[in-house]
Tab-separated table of C-alpha atoms and ligand atoms in Angstrom:
chain	number	residue	atom	x	y	z
A	4	MET	CA	21.532	1.639	-29.838
A	5	ALA	CA	23.566	-1.483	-28.859
A	6	ARG	CA	21.037	-3.296	-26.678
A	7	ALA	CA	17.472	-4.220	-27.594
A	8	ALA	CA	15.032	-1.766	-26.051
A	9	THR	CA	12.839	-2.892	-23.222
A	10	ILE	CA	9.650	-1.523	-21.867
A	11	HIS	CA	8.129	-1.772	-18.448
A	12	VAL	CA	4.465	-3.083	-18.469
A	13	CYS	CA	2.110	-2.821	-15.591
A	14	SER	CA	1.006	-6.425	-14.743
A	15	ASP	CA	-2.311	-5.204	-13.561
A	16	CYS	CA	-3.551	-2.795	-16.257
A	17	GLY	CA	-0.998	-3.203	-19.135
A	18	HIS	CA	0.103	0.398	-19.029
A	19	THR	CA	3.679	0.750	-20.416
A	20	GLU	CA	6.512	2.914	-19.311
A	21	PRO	CA	9.871	3.257	-20.921
A	22	ARG	CA	11.426	3.249	-17.426
A	23	TRP	CA	10.694	1.501	-14.220
A	24	HIS	CA	8.521	3.316	-11.742
A	25	GLY	CA	7.413	2.326	-8.288
A	26	GLN	CA	3.737	3.338	-8.978
A	27	CYS	CA	1.908	2.593	-12.210
A	28	ALA	CA	0.812	5.870	-13.811
A	29	GLY	CA	-1.993	3.973	-15.394
A	30	CYS	CA	-3.792	2.399	-12.378
A	31	GLY	CA	-1.940	3.699	-9.445
A	32	ALA	CA	-0.939	0.193	-8.291
A	33	TRP	CA	2.591	-0.287	-6.638
A	34	ASN	CA	5.401	-2.464	-7.826
A	35	THR	CA	3.371	-3.744	-10.776
A	36	LEU	CA	5.794	-2.697	-13.491
A	37	VAL	CA	7.622	-5.547	-15.142
A	38	GLU	CA	10.422	-5.338	-17.647
A	39	GLU	CA	9.867	-6.894	-20.937
A	40	ALA	CA	11.525	-6.895	-24.312
A	41	ALA	CA	10.053	-4.164	-26.389
A	42	PRO	CA	7.790	-5.438	-29.213
A	43	PRO	CA	9.393	-5.082	-32.588
A	44	LYS	CA	8.301	-1.771	-34.192
A	45	ALA	CA	5.589	-2.201	-36.976
A	46	THR	CA	7.387	-2.011	-40.207
A	47	ALA	CA	6.097	0.207	-42.953
A	48	GLY	CA	4.661	-1.242	-46.014
A	49	GLY	CA	2.954	-4.113	-44.297
A	50	GLY	CA	-0.363	-2.647	-45.135
A	51	ARG	CA	-1.277	-2.650	-41.411
A	52	GLY	CA	-2.699	0.398	-39.930
A	53	ALA	CA	-2.272	2.257	-43.027
A	54	GLY	CA	-5.471	4.102	-42.816
A	55	ARG	CA	-7.563	0.937	-42.559
A	56	ALA	CA	-11.107	2.230	-41.653
A	57	ARG	CA	-12.689	1.023	-38.577
A	58	GLY	CA	-15.359	-1.654	-39.464
A	59	SER	CA	-13.713	-2.445	-42.846
A	60	THR	CA	-12.077	-5.853	-43.155
A	61	ASN	CA	-9.169	-7.146	-45.087
A	62	ALA	CA	-10.250	-10.363	-46.872
A	63	ALA	CA	-6.705	-11.520	-47.457
A	64	LEU	CA	-6.235	-11.940	-43.697
A	65	ALA	CA	-9.301	-14.257	-43.257
A	66	ARG	CA	-8.416	-17.836	-42.236
A	67	THR	CA	-10.524	-20.963	-43.137
A	68	PRO	CA	-11.383	-22.805	-39.787
A	69	THR	CA	-11.062	-26.575	-39.768
A	70	ALA	CA	-13.287	-29.060	-38.135
A	71	LEU	CA	-11.653	-30.455	-35.100
A	72	ARG	CA	-11.927	-34.053	-36.393
A	73	ASP	CA	-9.941	-32.975	-39.449
A	74	VAL	CA	-7.151	-31.288	-37.510
A	75	HIS	CA	-3.970	-33.438	-37.790
A	76	ALA	CA	-2.838	-34.420	-34.309
A	77	GLU	CA	-0.050	-36.848	-34.174
A	78	GLN	CA	-0.146	-39.191	-31.198
A	79	THR	CA	3.326	-38.338	-29.890
A	80	LYS	CA	4.961	-41.024	-27.953
A	81	ARG	CA	5.747	-39.945	-24.542
A	82	LEU	CA	9.188	-40.251	-22.961
A	83	HIS	CA	9.154	-42.611	-19.992
A	84	THR	CA	11.562	-41.535	-17.288
A	85	SER	CA	11.313	-44.875	-15.710
A	86	ILE	CA	10.505	-43.284	-12.444
A	87	GLY	CA	7.026	-44.678	-12.089
A	88	GLU	CA	5.831	-41.972	-9.616
A	89	LEU	CA	7.134	-39.252	-11.733
A	90	ASP	CA	5.674	-40.755	-15.013
A	91	ARG	CA	2.266	-41.242	-13.276
A	92	VAL	CA	2.149	-37.673	-12.013
A	93	LEU	CA	2.961	-36.361	-15.494
A	94	GLY	CA	0.087	-38.336	-16.835
A	95	GLY	CA	2.187	-41.169	-18.449
A	96	GLY	CA	5.602	-39.624	-19.101
A	97	LEU	CA	7.096	-36.383	-20.598
A	98	VAL	CA	5.382	-35.040	-23.672
A	99	PRO	CA	7.797	-34.075	-26.458
A	100	GLY	CA	7.907	-30.256	-27.025
A	101	SER	CA	6.300	-29.607	-23.547
A	102	LEU	CA	7.396	-27.406	-20.843
A	103	VAL	CA	7.249	-28.785	-17.181
A	104	LEU	CA	7.744	-26.518	-14.193
A	105	LEU	CA	9.146	-28.410	-11.221
A	106	GLY	CA	8.846	-26.415	-8.024
A	107	GLY	CA	10.088	-27.267	-4.534
A	108	SER	CA	11.810	-25.697	-1.537
A	109	PRO	CA	15.632	-25.736	-1.229
A	110	GLY	CA	17.210	-29.097	-0.692
A	111	ILE	CA	13.954	-31.117	-1.248
A	112	GLY	CA	15.553	-33.174	-4.013
A	113	LYS	CA	14.705	-31.471	-7.299
A	114	SER	CA	18.207	-31.655	-8.772
A	115	THR	CA	18.164	-35.362	-7.688
A	116	LEU	CA	14.820	-36.247	-9.244
A	117	THR	CA	15.561	-34.441	-12.602
A	118	ASN	CA	19.203	-35.811	-12.791
A	119	MET	CA	17.798	-39.486	-12.276
A	120	ALA	CA	15.034	-38.884	-14.762
A	121	LEU	CA	17.510	-37.796	-17.449
A	122	GLY	CA	19.806	-40.545	-16.538
A	123	HIS	CA	17.122	-43.183	-17.302
A	124	LEU	CA	16.307	-41.493	-20.586
A	125	ALA	CA	20.003	-41.357	-21.463
A	126	GLN	CA	20.250	-45.163	-20.799
A	127	ALA	CA	17.150	-45.768	-22.867
A	128	GLY	CA	18.920	-44.150	-25.744
A	129	HIS	CA	17.470	-40.751	-25.742
A	130	LYS	CA	19.406	-37.540	-26.131
A	131	THR	CA	19.438	-35.492	-23.005
A	132	LEU	CA	20.928	-32.278	-21.671
A	133	TYR	CA	21.364	-30.900	-18.214
A	134	VAL	CA	21.750	-27.206	-17.817
A	135	THR	CA	22.961	-26.131	-14.459
A	136	GLY	CA	23.137	-22.464	-13.477
A	137	GLU	CA	22.949	-23.211	-9.943
A	138	GLU	CA	25.742	-25.631	-9.261
A	139	SER	CA	29.095	-26.267	-11.106
A	140	ALA	CA	29.360	-29.227	-13.371
A	141	ALA	CA	31.712	-30.849	-10.830
A	142	GLN	CA	28.996	-30.476	-8.178
A	143	VAL	CA	26.435	-31.994	-10.329
A	144	ARG	CA	28.853	-34.941	-10.997
A	145	LEU	CA	29.470	-35.712	-7.412
A	146	ARG	CA	25.777	-36.075	-6.793
A	147	ALA	CA	25.242	-38.152	-10.035
A	148	GLU	CA	27.929	-40.537	-8.706
A	149	ARG	CA	25.616	-41.705	-6.048
A	150	LEU	CA	22.637	-41.865	-8.387
A	151	GLY	CA	23.785	-44.862	-10.350
A	152	PRO	CA	25.625	-45.259	-13.751
A	153	GLY	CA	22.759	-43.794	-15.838
A	154	ALA	CA	22.967	-40.412	-14.184
A	155	LEU	CA	26.616	-40.115	-15.290
A	156	ASP	CA	25.581	-40.645	-18.947
A	157	VAL	CA	23.917	-37.186	-19.004
A	158	PRO	CA	25.653	-34.470	-20.808
A	159	ILE	CA	25.906	-31.314	-18.796
A	160	VAL	CA	26.308	-27.488	-19.698
A	161	ALA	CA	27.053	-25.039	-16.839
A	162	GLU	CA	25.580	-21.841	-18.109
A	163	THR	CA	23.525	-18.879	-16.946
A	164	ASP	CA	23.347	-16.844	-20.173
A	165	LEU	CA	20.084	-17.427	-21.860
A	166	ASP	CA	21.219	-16.794	-25.292
A	167	ALA	CA	23.917	-19.430	-24.979
A	168	VAL	CA	21.421	-22.029	-23.582
A	169	ILE	CA	19.131	-21.416	-26.419
A	170	ALA	CA	21.963	-21.776	-28.919
A	171	THR	CA	22.979	-24.999	-27.179
A	172	LEU	CA	19.389	-26.361	-27.355
A	173	ASP	CA	19.133	-25.522	-31.007
A	174	ALA	CA	22.380	-27.209	-31.910
A	175	GLU	CA	22.007	-30.143	-29.666
A	176	ARG	CA	18.311	-30.847	-30.190
A	177	PRO	CA	17.996	-33.200	-27.255
A	178	ALA	CA	14.857	-35.114	-26.613
A	179	ALA	CA	14.613	-34.036	-22.991
A	180	CYS	CA	16.413	-31.204	-21.174
A	181	VAL	CA	16.502	-30.000	-17.653
A	182	ILE	CA	16.997	-26.354	-16.752
A	183	ASP	CA	18.235	-26.107	-13.113
A	184	SER	CA	17.078	-23.511	-12.387
A	185	VAL	CA	14.864	-21.106	-14.325
A	186	GLN	CA	15.743	-18.389	-11.793
A	187	THR	CA	19.472	-18.525	-12.424
A	188	LEU	CA	19.227	-17.946	-16.225
A	189	HIS	CA	19.712	-14.401	-17.497
A	190	ALA	CA	18.465	-12.794	-20.553
A	191	PRO	CA	21.154	-10.232	-21.475
A	192	ASP	CA	18.676	-7.915	-23.222
A	193	LEU	CA	16.680	-7.310	-20.109
A	194	THR	CA	18.201	-5.143	-17.332
A	195	GLY	CA	16.420	-6.912	-14.447
A	196	ALA	CA	18.433	-9.281	-12.142
A	197	PRO	CA	18.157	-12.978	-12.680
A	198	GLY	CA	15.030	-14.326	-10.977
A	199	SER	CA	13.061	-11.184	-11.283
A	200	VAL	CA	9.518	-11.524	-12.832
A	201	GLY	CA	10.533	-10.085	-16.187
A	202	GLN	CA	13.556	-12.306	-16.455
A	203	VAL	CA	11.808	-15.459	-15.453
A	204	ARG	CA	9.052	-14.980	-17.948
A	205	GLU	CA	11.416	-14.048	-20.724
A	206	VAL	CA	13.578	-17.097	-20.002
A	207	ALA	CA	10.468	-19.390	-19.991
A	208	SER	CA	8.983	-18.072	-23.089
A	209	ARG	CA	12.055	-18.151	-25.105
A	210	ILE	CA	12.989	-21.673	-23.959
A	211	MET	CA	9.448	-22.614	-24.840
A	212	GLY	CA	10.036	-21.390	-28.248
A	213	VAL	CA	13.002	-23.645	-28.956
A	214	ALA	CA	11.312	-26.660	-27.132
A	215	LYS	CA	8.277	-26.435	-29.374
A	216	ALA	CA	10.303	-25.923	-32.455
A	217	ASN	CA	12.557	-28.923	-31.731
A	218	GLY	CA	10.285	-31.338	-29.872
A	219	THR	CA	12.311	-31.040	-26.856
A	220	ALA	CA	10.687	-31.930	-23.477
A	221	VAL	CA	11.917	-29.393	-21.047
A	222	ILE	CA	11.813	-29.514	-17.193
A	223	LEU	CA	12.255	-26.126	-15.695
A	224	VAL	CA	13.258	-26.291	-12.032
A	225	GLY	CA	11.913	-23.424	-10.089
A	226	HIS	CA	12.576	-22.300	-6.480
A	227	VAL	CA	9.504	-21.749	-4.276
A	228	THR	CA	9.311	-18.597	-2.244
A	229	LYS	CA	8.464	-18.518	1.475
A	230	GLU	CA	4.844	-18.033	0.563
A	231	GLY	CA	4.892	-20.991	-1.414
A	232	ALA	CA	4.579	-19.515	-4.822
A	233	LEU	CA	6.661	-20.692	-7.653
A	234	ALA	CA	9.292	-18.442	-9.020
A	235	GLY	CA	8.016	-15.638	-6.775
A	236	PRO	CA	4.900	-14.657	-8.605
A	237	ARG	CA	3.062	-17.298	-10.416
A	238	VAL	CA	4.022	-15.928	-13.753
A	239	LEU	CA	5.053	-19.079	-15.177
A	240	GLU	CA	2.062	-21.214	-14.231
A	241	HIS	CA	-0.175	-20.296	-17.175
A	242	LEU	CA	2.847	-20.382	-19.646
A	243	VAL	CA	4.021	-23.944	-19.037
A	244	ASP	CA	2.055	-27.101	-19.707
A	245	CYS	CA	2.486	-28.883	-16.556
A	246	VAL	CA	3.298	-27.600	-12.953
A	247	LEU	CA	4.700	-30.104	-10.611
A	248	GLN	CA	5.244	-29.392	-6.860
A	249	PHE	CA	7.792	-31.454	-4.846
A	250	GLU	CA	6.789	-31.127	-1.240
A	251	GLY	CA	7.954	-32.287	2.107
A	252	GLU	CA	10.247	-31.366	4.932
A	253	ARG	CA	13.867	-31.478	4.056
A	254	GLU	CA	14.904	-33.145	7.259
A	255	ARG	CA	12.257	-35.877	6.814
A	256	THR	CA	12.422	-38.881	4.735
A	257	TYR	CA	9.222	-38.780	2.676
A	258	ARG	CA	8.485	-36.286	-0.034
A	259	THR	CA	5.457	-36.135	-2.272
A	260	LEU	CA	5.282	-34.994	-5.858
A	261	ARG	CA	2.018	-33.637	-7.210
A	262	ALA	CA	0.758	-32.064	-10.241
A	263	LEU	CA	-0.932	-28.599	-9.788
A	264	LYS	CA	-1.583	-28.205	-13.479
A	265	ASN	CA	-1.296	-30.620	-16.167
A	266	ARG	CA	-2.380	-30.140	-19.878
A	267	PHE	CA	-1.703	-33.750	-20.704
A	268	GLY	CA	-3.056	-35.575	-17.713
A	269	SER	CA	-5.012	-35.407	-14.372
A	270	THR	CA	-3.909	-33.248	-11.585
A	271	ASN	CA	-5.112	-35.856	-9.198
A	272	GLU	CA	-1.971	-37.939	-9.190
A	273	ALA	CA	0.625	-37.823	-6.487
A	274	GLY	CA	3.796	-39.787	-5.901
A	275	VAL	CA	5.588	-40.471	-2.681
A	276	PHE	CA	9.391	-40.727	-2.603
A	277	GLU	CA	11.928	-41.368	-0.047
A	278	MET	CA	15.494	-39.724	-0.102
A	279	ARG	CA	18.169	-42.367	0.253
A	280	SER	CA	21.959	-42.408	-0.372
A	281	GLY	CA	21.229	-43.780	-3.774
A	282	GLY	CA	18.821	-41.121	-4.736
A	283	LEU	CA	15.111	-40.928	-4.537
A	284	VAL	CA	13.234	-44.056	-4.210
A	285	GLU	CA	9.568	-44.431	-4.924
A	286	VAL	CA	7.495	-45.610	-1.898
A	287	LEU	CA	4.919	-47.927	-3.328
A	288	ASP	CA	3.923	-49.378	0.079
A	289	ALA	CA	3.633	-45.936	1.847
A	290	SER	CA	0.505	-47.019	3.697
A	291	ALA	CA	2.157	-50.129	5.207
A	292	ARG	CA	5.034	-48.047	6.358
A	293	PHE	CA	2.916	-45.415	8.012
A	294	VAL	CA	0.521	-47.762	9.613
A	295	GLY	CA	3.398	-49.985	10.710
A	296	GLU	CA	5.014	-46.874	12.377
A	297	ALA	CA	1.872	-45.568	14.043
A	298	THR	CA	2.172	-45.571	17.810
A	299	GLY	CA	-1.383	-46.109	18.764
A	300	LYS	CA	-0.749	-43.997	21.782
A	301	PRO	CA	-3.096	-41.243	22.962
A	302	GLY	CA	-3.189	-38.502	20.355
A	303	SER	CA	-2.508	-40.926	17.432
A	304	VAL	CA	-5.104	-41.587	14.678
A	305	VAL	CA	-4.661	-43.171	11.284
A	306	LEU	CA	-6.004	-40.925	8.498
A	307	ALA	CA	-7.317	-42.770	5.347
A	308	ALA	CA	-6.242	-39.838	2.957
A	309	MET	CA	-6.331	-39.645	-0.791
A	310	GLU	CA	-2.888	-38.803	-2.484
A	311	GLY	CA	-4.382	-38.042	-5.894
A	312	SER	CA	-6.306	-41.046	-7.090
A	313	ARG	CA	-4.414	-43.297	-4.761
A	314	PRO	CA	-5.514	-43.996	-1.154
A	315	LEU	CA	-2.833	-43.415	1.430
A	316	LEU	CA	-2.982	-44.138	5.246
A	317	VAL	CA	-0.917	-41.719	7.274
A	318	GLU	CA	-0.633	-41.303	10.988
A	319	VAL	CA	-1.969	-38.054	12.472
A	320	GLN	CA	-0.482	-37.101	15.853
A	321	ALA	CA	-1.667	-34.464	18.281
A	322	LEU	CA	-0.472	-33.169	21.533
A	323	VAL	CA	-2.454	-30.877	23.790
A	324	SER	CA	-0.641	-29.207	26.652
A	325	PRO	CA	-1.680	-26.625	29.169
A	326	SER	CA	-0.433	-23.145	28.235
A	327	GLU	CA	0.227	-19.742	29.902
A	328	LEU	CA	0.263	-18.119	26.414
A	329	VAL	CA	-2.555	-15.931	25.304
A	330	PRO	CA	-3.523	-16.814	22.667
A	331	PRO	CA	-2.006	-20.417	23.027
A	332	ARG	CA	0.044	-22.056	20.385
A	333	ARG	CA	-1.312	-23.694	17.292
A	334	VAL	CA	1.465	-25.554	15.533
A	335	VAL	CA	0.901	-27.765	12.497
A	336	THR	CA	2.983	-29.715	10.055
A	337	GLY	CA	1.315	-31.504	7.075
A	338	ILE	CA	-2.101	-29.898	7.478
A	339	ASP	CA	-3.528	-26.403	6.803
A	340	ARG	CA	-3.523	-24.142	9.913
A	341	ASN	CA	-6.835	-22.756	9.066
A	342	ARG	CA	-8.267	-26.243	8.973
A	343	LEU	CA	-7.002	-26.808	12.450
A	344	ALA	CA	-8.589	-23.678	13.663
A	345	LEU	CA	-11.816	-24.766	12.216
A	346	VAL	CA	-11.631	-28.195	13.763
A	347	LEU	CA	-10.657	-26.815	17.191
A	348	ALA	CA	-13.653	-24.478	17.073
A	349	VAL	CA	-16.085	-27.139	16.118
A	350	LEU	CA	-14.634	-29.592	18.694
A	351	GLY	CA	-15.149	-26.988	21.388
A	352	ARG	CA	-18.706	-25.981	20.243
A	353	HIS	CA	-20.105	-29.304	19.235
A	354	GLY	CA	-17.804	-32.091	20.812
A	355	GLY	CA	-17.431	-30.721	24.286
A	356	ILE	CA	-13.571	-30.690	23.922
A	357	GLY	CA	-12.262	-27.319	24.786
A	358	THR	CA	-8.676	-26.369	24.048
A	359	GLY	CA	-8.792	-22.696	24.649
A	360	THR	CA	-6.161	-22.644	27.317
A	361	ALA	CA	-3.933	-25.322	25.740
A	362	ASP	CA	-1.231	-25.474	23.203
A	363	VAL	CA	-2.203	-27.646	20.441
A	364	PHE	CA	0.275	-29.346	18.119
A	365	VAL	CA	-0.747	-31.495	15.189
A	366	ASN	CA	1.781	-33.319	12.935
A	367	VAL	CA	1.308	-35.694	9.901
A	368	VAL	CA	3.920	-38.166	10.392
A	369	GLY	CA	6.633	-38.729	7.765
A	370	GLY	CA	6.657	-35.298	6.305
A	371	VAL	CA	3.520	-36.028	4.053
A	372	ARG	CA	1.223	-33.017	3.390
A	373	VAL	CA	-2.591	-33.832	3.412
A	374	ASP	CA	-4.284	-30.804	2.080
A	375	GLU	CA	-7.738	-32.070	1.902
A	376	PRO	CA	-10.933	-31.545	4.049
A	377	GLY	CA	-11.014	-35.258	4.507
A	378	ALA	CA	-8.441	-34.937	7.108
A	379	ASP	CA	-10.585	-33.015	9.447
A	380	LEU	CA	-12.105	-35.931	11.484
A	381	ALA	CA	-8.798	-37.613	11.949
A	382	VAL	CA	-7.295	-34.446	13.248
A	383	ALA	CA	-10.290	-33.834	15.529
A	384	LEU	CA	-10.202	-37.377	16.938
A	385	ALA	CA	-6.390	-37.172	17.473
A	386	ILE	CA	-6.900	-33.961	19.357
A	387	ALA	CA	-9.688	-35.421	21.402
A	388	SER	CA	-7.627	-38.549	22.188
A	389	ALA	CA	-4.655	-36.321	23.267
A	390	GLN	CA	-6.827	-33.971	25.255
A	391	LYS	CA	-8.398	-36.991	27.245
A	392	GLY	CA	-5.161	-39.005	27.442
A	393	VAL	CA	-7.053	-41.971	25.954
A	394	ALA	CA	-5.600	-44.113	23.180
A	395	LEU	CA	-7.962	-45.000	20.378
A	396	GLY	CA	-7.936	-48.507	19.006
A	397	THR	CA	-5.067	-50.726	19.946
A	398	PRO	CA	-1.256	-50.533	19.298
A	399	GLU	CA	-1.693	-53.240	16.636
A	400	ARG	CA	-4.789	-51.730	15.214
A	401	PRO	CA	-4.822	-47.958	15.551
A	402	LEU	CA	-8.272	-46.259	14.894
A	403	ALA	CA	-8.607	-45.096	11.256
A	404	ALA	CA	-10.798	-42.161	10.287
A	405	PHE	CA	-11.722	-39.645	7.558
A	406	GLY	CA	-14.403	-37.085	6.764
A	407	GLU	CA	-14.873	-33.425	6.533
A	408	VAL	CA	-16.152	-31.610	9.667
A	409	GLY	CA	-18.831	-28.948	9.010
A	410	LEU	CA	-19.298	-25.843	11.015
A	411	THR	CA	-22.384	-27.106	12.568
A	412	GLY	CA	-20.813	-30.294	13.898
A	413	GLU	CA	-21.979	-32.453	10.953
A	414	LEU	CA	-19.684	-34.702	9.164
A	415	ARG	CA	-19.538	-34.308	5.360
A	416	SER	CA	-18.611	-37.065	2.960
A	417	VAL	CA	-15.493	-36.735	0.938
A	418	GLY	CA	-14.270	-38.180	-2.381
A	419	HIS	CA	-13.503	-41.969	-2.884
A	420	PRO	CA	-14.931	-43.301	0.512
A	421	ASP	CA	-14.823	-46.793	-0.873
A	422	ARG	CA	-11.056	-46.600	-1.829
A	423	ARG	CA	-10.347	-45.279	1.520
A	424	GLN	CA	-12.142	-47.997	3.323
A	425	GLU	CA	-10.558	-50.666	1.224
A	426	GLU	CA	-7.078	-49.299	1.800
A	427	ALA	CA	-7.790	-49.388	5.572
A	428	ALA	CA	-9.301	-52.786	5.459
A	429	LYS	CA	-6.126	-53.960	3.656
A	430	PHE	CA	-4.283	-53.124	6.739
A	431	GLY	CA	-6.584	-54.643	9.098
A	432	LEU	CA	-8.259	-51.421	10.007
A	433	ALA	CA	-11.741	-52.349	8.858
A	434	ASP	CA	-13.419	-50.312	11.600
A	435	VAL	CA	-13.049	-46.841	10.073
A	436	VAL	CA	-14.969	-43.974	11.697
A	437	ALA	CA	-16.142	-41.932	8.826
A	438	PRO	CA	-19.350	-40.725	7.215
A	439	PRO	CA	-22.033	-41.894	6.318
A	440	ARG	CA	-21.656	-44.495	9.236
A	441	VAL	CA	-21.295	-41.547	11.671
A	442	THR	CA	-22.983	-38.292	10.630
A	443	SER	CA	-21.907	-35.854	13.394
A	444	LEU	CA	-18.683	-35.125	15.117
A	445	ARG	CA	-20.304	-35.999	18.377
A	446	ALA	CA	-21.229	-39.575	17.074
A	447	ALA	CA	-17.763	-39.968	15.721
A	448	LEU	CA	-16.254	-39.034	19.163
A	449	ARG	CA	-18.560	-41.616	20.706
A	450	ALA	CA	-17.736	-44.381	18.257
A	451	ALA	CA	-13.953	-43.634	18.479
A	452	PHE	CA	-13.847	-43.747	22.272
A	453	ALA	CA	-15.874	-46.860	22.240
A	454	THR	CA	-12.975	-48.620	20.519
A	455	ALA	CA	-10.815	-47.393	23.365
A	456	ARG	CA	-13.051	-49.021	26.057
A	457	GLU	CA	-13.359	-52.237	24.193
A	458	GLU	CA	-9.859	-53.220	23.206
A	459	GLY	CA	-7.542	-50.316	24.223
A	460	PRO	CA	-5.743	-49.954	27.563
A	461	VAL	CA	-8.856	-49.463	29.734
A	462	ARG	CA	-8.879	-46.338	31.678
A	463	ALA	CA	-10.979	-45.905	34.917
A	464	ALA	CA	-14.231	-44.416	33.892
B	8	ATP	N1	24.370	-39.190	0.647
B	8	ATP	C1	23.128	-38.764	0.792
B	8	ATP	N2	22.293	-39.702	1.188
B	8	ATP	C2	21.060	-39.297	1.462
B	8	ATP	N3	20.440	-38.122	1.067
B	8	ATP	C3	21.360	-37.289	0.594
B	8	ATP	C4	22.748	-37.600	0.403
B	8	ATP	N4	23.300	-36.285	-0.067
B	8	ATP	C5	22.349	-35.524	-0.156
B	8	ATP	N5	21.071	-35.972	0.251
B	8	ATP	C6	19.973	-35.267	0.238
B	8	ATP	O1	19.588	-34.616	-1.003
B	8	ATP	C7	19.127	-33.334	-0.746
B	8	ATP	C8	19.568	-32.500	-1.751
B	8	ATP	O2	19.015	-32.717	-2.949
B	8	ATP	P1	18.943	-31.941	-4.309
B	8	ATP	O3	20.363	-31.224	-4.483
B	8	ATP	O4	18.417	-32.759	-5.337
B	8	ATP	O5	17.929	-30.725	-3.807
B	8	ATP	P2	17.362	-29.557	-4.566
B	8	ATP	O6	15.852	-29.556	-4.437
B	8	ATP	O7	17.897	-29.544	-6.027
B	8	ATP	O8	18.123	-28.487	-3.832
B	8	ATP	P3	18.379	-26.896	-4.214
B	8	ATP	O9	17.283	-26.105	-3.925
B	8	ATP	O10	19.679	-26.522	-3.374
B	8	ATP	O11	18.768	-26.952	-5.700
B	8	ATP	C9	19.580	-32.949	0.670
B	8	ATP	O12	18.727	-32.104	1.291
B	8	ATP	C10	19.863	-34.223	1.265
B	8	ATP	O13	18.800	-34.458	2.169
B	9	MG	MG1	19.185	-28.289	-7.079
B	10	ZN	ZN1	-1.259	-0.340	-13.884
């Protein structure tokens, strides 16, 4: 037997089969069998299983528990990538020996971000390694040329064979390493294609082994499927220490980086980046940009959102236009479609704003995603403003809002109201429509349209 044996394990019930089947014989589920390396055969003479009676114990196996305060835990120094937003999302830099999964849709800038991070680390005197399975070394070099001198200091290996990558990691022992991408590496002992569940899991767990042993911080780049899951199934999420998601639309300027899971820090952090010819640039004054660019026209409302622990003002735009379609179109970018459905239903039922025969488009400007219920009210007001053709606030001082819309037309408070208010006030938008000042959608609509009558382009009543 030349190749290592593999087994197929049902991911639902754990049933094993020597060969792949479409249906699990154990639980009847379809397409749940995943290839894995076969566990090593239990060797004779280990004393295990050799007639050990049920209920009896082996005193030699007993371990002595240690009080947590006596456990030796070294405060390892984190590696600072000098990309402030990335370090912040990581909880203060890369932790040696940890595994970070960086996911994002094609072309979003994963390779750019990781190459820049390694470049900075290399310039700071850390040993780095960039493993590319996706692009040739020459392609990576061409990108690095526009990312500044540090990026060109990073040693690169173009390799897709997992054994070769593991051997290289063991020989080089870098402080930080990027695997771009985890789906392109191939474990030769498994028969599955690169990127399949079994392969991806094997690749990640073996890399984790060397990373932990050598104290190498590893960033695994992963592609996101259409459904938004990392590496197809979310097989890696529990395995790695940290899951980062790089989001945004490829054709737009702004991208956000957020942590979905972090064993060494909060998942409330998010960073905003802009793709420029010189690479990804942190956007520290994102609110100023978005407010400055806000149109203040009918259908435009500023949302005082939270990007992690940081307040961020973004412009929400809506367009309501008569439709022949049944059902009419509901098109969103930057917010959840289901949230829009809810907001439209409540607007119709409790706000007197019906959109049943109109197409509704809602867009968060700049490619930012705001996945929080706090966006509801701004969305509702933008739609109301668009439907009535009335601009809220003035072009210089557009209306700002936040708050969750409840099913009975009430407004619910959301996290960090003070910080949102402060951020809005910083940009001259002190008059924020938000709970608890207004407690119902109806009251919010009244307050919002009052700003239009006072200062906006007045419309005949
Ligand atoms: N000269 C340039 N100026 C500005 N932006 C550029 C330039 N060249 C490339 N880009 C941007 O960089 C993006 C690609 O970045 P990158 O290769 O890091 O993405 P990726 O997430 O690694 O993609 P993939 O999924 O293909 O690996 C392109 O979508 C493009 O918008
Ligand atoms: Mg890439
Ligand atoms: Zn099963």
